[in-house]
mmCIF file of C-alpha atoms in Angstrom:
data_model
loop_
_atom_site.group_PDB
_atom_site.id
_atom_site.type_symbol
_atom_site.label_atom_id
_atom_site.label_comp_id
_atom_site.label_asym_id
_atom_site.label_seq_id
_atom_site.Cartn_x
_atom_site.Cartn_y
_atom_site.Cartn_z
ATOM 1 C CA MET A 1 -77.783 -0.215 22.787
ATOM 2 C CA ASP A 2 -81.167 -1.048 21.227
ATOM 3 C CA ARG A 3 -82.500 1.284 18.511
ATOM 4 C CA TYR A 4 -86.158 1.648 17.782
ATOM 5 C CA LEU A 5 -88.443 2.667 14.969
ATOM 6 C CA ILE A 6 -91.457 4.683 16.226
ATOM 7 C CA ILE A 7 -94.460 4.451 13.974
ATOM 8 C CA LYS A 8 -97.440 6.778 14.888
ATOM 9 C CA THR A 9 -100.683 7.038 13.208
ATOM 10 C CA ARG A 10 -103.982 8.572 14.203
ATOM 11 C CA ASP A 11 -104.984 5.511 16.150
ATOM 12 C CA GLU A 12 -101.788 3.654 16.929
ATOM 13 C CA PHE A 13 -98.336 4.006 18.384
ATOM 14 C CA LEU A 14 -95.816 1.172 17.651
ATOM 15 C CA ARG A 15 -92.219 1.035 19.084
ATOM 16 C CA ILE A 16 -90.250 -1.742 17.306
ATOM 17 C CA ARG A 17 -86.702 -2.746 18.038
ATOM 18 C CA ILE A 18 -84.731 -2.535 14.671
ATOM 19 C CA SER A 19 -83.082 -5.881 15.284
ATOM 20 C CA ASP A 20 -86.529 -7.536 15.535
ATOM 21 C CA ILE A 21 -87.625 -6.447 12.066
ATOM 22 C CA LEU A 22 -87.375 -9.234 9.419
ATOM 23 C CA TYR A 23 -88.824 -7.157 6.552
ATOM 24 C CA LEU A 24 -91.104 -4.554 5.386
ATOM 25 C CA GLU A 25 -93.154 -5.046 2.221
ATOM 26 C CA ALA A 26 -94.862 -2.413 0.122
ATOM 27 C CA ASP A 27 -98.520 -3.092 -0.879
ATOM 28 C CA ARG A 28 -99.742 0.012 -2.712
ATOM 29 C CA ASN A 29 -100.293 2.694 0.052
ATOM 30 C CA TYR A 30 -99.802 0.149 2.776
ATOM 31 C CA THR A 31 -96.822 -1.335 4.358
ATOM 32 C CA LYS A 32 -96.568 -4.804 5.917
ATOM 33 C CA LEU A 33 -94.138 -5.304 8.701
ATOM 34 C CA LEU A 34 -93.084 -8.800 9.718
ATOM 35 C CA LEU A 35 -91.147 -9.194 12.832
ATOM 36 C CA SER A 36 -88.594 -12.106 13.313
ATOM 37 C CA GLU A 37 -90.936 -13.686 15.885
ATOM 38 C CA GLY A 38 -93.704 -13.905 13.100
ATOM 39 C CA ILE A 39 -95.820 -11.011 14.388
ATOM 40 C CA GLN A 40 -97.179 -8.907 11.522
ATOM 41 C CA PHE A 41 -98.556 -5.450 11.396
ATOM 42 C CA THR A 42 -100.009 -3.426 8.392
ATOM 43 C CA PHE A 43 -99.918 0.222 8.275
ATOM 44 C CA ALA A 44 -101.749 2.879 6.106
ATOM 45 C CA ILE A 45 -98.300 4.336 5.334
ATOM 46 C CA ASN A 46 -96.437 3.712 2.154
ATOM 47 C CA ILE A 47 -92.947 2.151 2.367
ATOM 48 C CA GLY A 48 -91.235 5.428 1.108
ATOM 49 C CA ARG A 49 -92.652 7.265 4.229
ATOM 50 C CA ILE A 50 -91.477 4.370 6.319
ATOM 51 C CA GLU A 51 -88.001 4.647 4.805
ATOM 52 C CA ALA A 52 -88.096 8.384 5.570
ATOM 53 C CA MET A 53 -89.007 7.612 9.214
ATOM 54 C CA LEU A 54 -86.088 5.269 9.495
ATOM 55 C CA GLU A 55 -83.695 7.965 8.110
ATOM 56 C CA SER A 56 -84.928 10.569 10.506
ATOM 57 C CA GLN A 57 -84.999 8.342 13.504
ATOM 58 C CA ILE A 58 -81.959 6.151 13.191
ATOM 59 C CA LEU A 59 -78.749 7.637 11.725
ATOM 60 C CA ASP A 60 -77.074 4.350 10.665
ATOM 61 C CA TYR A 61 -80.165 2.205 9.972
ATOM 62 C CA LYS A 62 -78.637 1.185 6.603
ATOM 63 C CA SER A 63 -76.111 -0.855 8.458
ATOM 64 C CA MET A 64 -78.852 -3.122 9.363
ATOM 65 C CA LEU A 65 -81.856 -2.535 6.982
ATOM 66 C CA LEU A 66 -81.628 -2.375 3.243
ATOM 67 C CA ARG A 67 -84.091 -1.404 0.553
ATOM 68 C CA VAL A 68 -84.343 -4.142 -2.081
ATOM 69 C CA GLY A 69 -86.185 -3.001 -5.150
ATOM 70 C CA LYS A 70 -89.435 -1.118 -4.800
ATOM 71 C CA SER A 71 -91.222 -3.466 -2.561
ATOM 72 C CA PHE A 72 -88.911 -4.557 0.332
ATOM 73 C CA ILE A 73 -86.823 -3.320 3.138
ATOM 74 C CA ILE A 74 -85.059 -6.229 4.662
ATOM 75 C CA ASN A 75 -82.896 -6.858 7.822
ATOM 76 C CA LYS A 76 -79.732 -8.058 6.298
ATOM 77 C CA SER A 77 -78.782 -10.160 9.250
ATOM 78 C CA TYR A 78 -81.492 -12.583 8.445
ATOM 79 C CA ILE A 79 -80.361 -13.261 4.897
ATOM 80 C CA LEU A 80 -79.747 -16.918 4.259
ATOM 81 C CA GLN A 81 -79.764 -17.266 0.428
ATOM 82 C CA ILE A 82 -79.975 -15.133 -2.688
ATOM 83 C CA ASN A 83 -80.959 -17.192 -5.796
ATOM 84 C CA LEU A 84 -80.735 -15.034 -8.875
ATOM 85 C CA PRO A 85 -82.196 -17.439 -11.508
ATOM 86 C CA LYS A 86 -85.230 -18.121 -9.380
ATOM 87 C CA GLN A 87 -85.383 -14.396 -8.260
ATOM 88 C CA LYS A 88 -85.709 -15.513 -4.657
ATOM 89 C CA LEU A 89 -84.446 -14.112 -1.412
ATOM 90 C CA LEU A 90 -84.581 -16.451 1.577
ATOM 91 C CA LEU A 91 -84.613 -15.042 5.107
ATOM 92 C CA LEU A 92 -84.155 -17.270 8.149
ATOM 93 C CA THR A 93 -85.752 -16.267 11.530
ATOM 94 C CA PRO A 94 -84.039 -16.904 14.863
ATOM 95 C CA GLY A 95 -86.515 -19.780 15.346
ATOM 96 C CA GLY A 96 -85.317 -21.416 12.230
ATOM 97 C CA LYS A 97 -88.433 -20.711 10.010
ATOM 98 C CA PRO A 98 -87.464 -19.614 6.504
ATOM 99 C CA ARG A 99 -89.284 -16.758 4.737
ATOM 100 C CA GLU A 100 -89.063 -16.660 0.940
ATOM 101 C CA LEU A 101 -89.499 -13.384 -0.950
ATOM 102 C CA GLN A 102 -89.894 -12.985 -4.618
ATOM 103 C CA VAL A 103 -87.594 -9.997 -5.638
ATOM 104 C CA SER A 104 -86.705 -8.702 -9.081
ATOM 105 C CA ARG A 105 -83.483 -9.811 -10.775
ATOM 106 C CA GLU A 106 -81.660 -6.469 -10.756
ATOM 107 C CA PRO A 107 -82.183 -5.550 -7.057
ATOM 108 C CA LEU A 108 -81.244 -9.109 -6.041
ATOM 109 C CA LYS A 109 -78.090 -8.780 -8.123
ATOM 110 C CA ALA A 110 -77.151 -5.495 -6.481
ATOM 111 C CA LEU A 111 -77.793 -6.937 -3.005
ATOM 112 C CA LYS A 112 -75.627 -10.040 -3.798
ATOM 113 C CA GLU A 113 -72.739 -7.814 -5.023
ATOM 114 C CA MET A 114 -72.987 -5.495 -1.991
ATOM 115 C CA LEU A 115 -72.872 -8.435 0.391
ATOM 116 C CA GLU A 116 -69.949 -9.996 -1.381
ATOM 117 C CA GLN A 117 -68.114 -6.695 -1.129
ATOM 118 C CA GLU A 118 -68.811 -6.541 2.583
ATOM 119 C CA GLY A 119 -67.598 -10.143 2.847
ATOM 120 C CA LEU A 120 -64.299 -9.252 1.161
ATOM 121 C CA LYS A 121 -63.805 -6.314 3.457
ATOM 122 C CA GLN A 122 -64.504 -8.345 6.496
ATOM 123 C CA GLY A 123 -61.911 -10.841 5.231
ATOM 124 C CA GLU A 124 -59.351 -8.158 4.807
ATOM 125 C CA ASN A 125 -59.881 -6.863 8.350
ATOM 126 C CA VAL A 126 -59.466 -10.393 9.711
ATOM 127 C CA LYS A 127 -56.219 -10.748 7.803
ATOM 128 C CA LYS A 128 -54.804 -7.359 9.184
ATOM 129 C CA THR A 129 -55.395 -8.315 12.761
#
């Protein structure tokens, strides 16, 4: 079943399938949303409010979308590479086009560790079956 984020402003109504979100990026009081197909929207809503909308509309959104530092909410299914020394996060769209994000070292390190733990848990589940 598809889940959607609904964003309503005075002038707009947007219904976005969560699986289509590549990332959201904070830009002061605005948030840029990039879809996996390359379509981009900008809202006069800060990223904290967008995160609150996600929490209120989708109970388990954190299983797909992750807040990375102060500036990004990313779709973890598109993560291709985390490079700590270069402070780089590479996301790969379904069409094969990479998107590079500059992210602070500490949030990247936390993301890397979390994904490693998830990978270990998946490995344990595979061994048990």
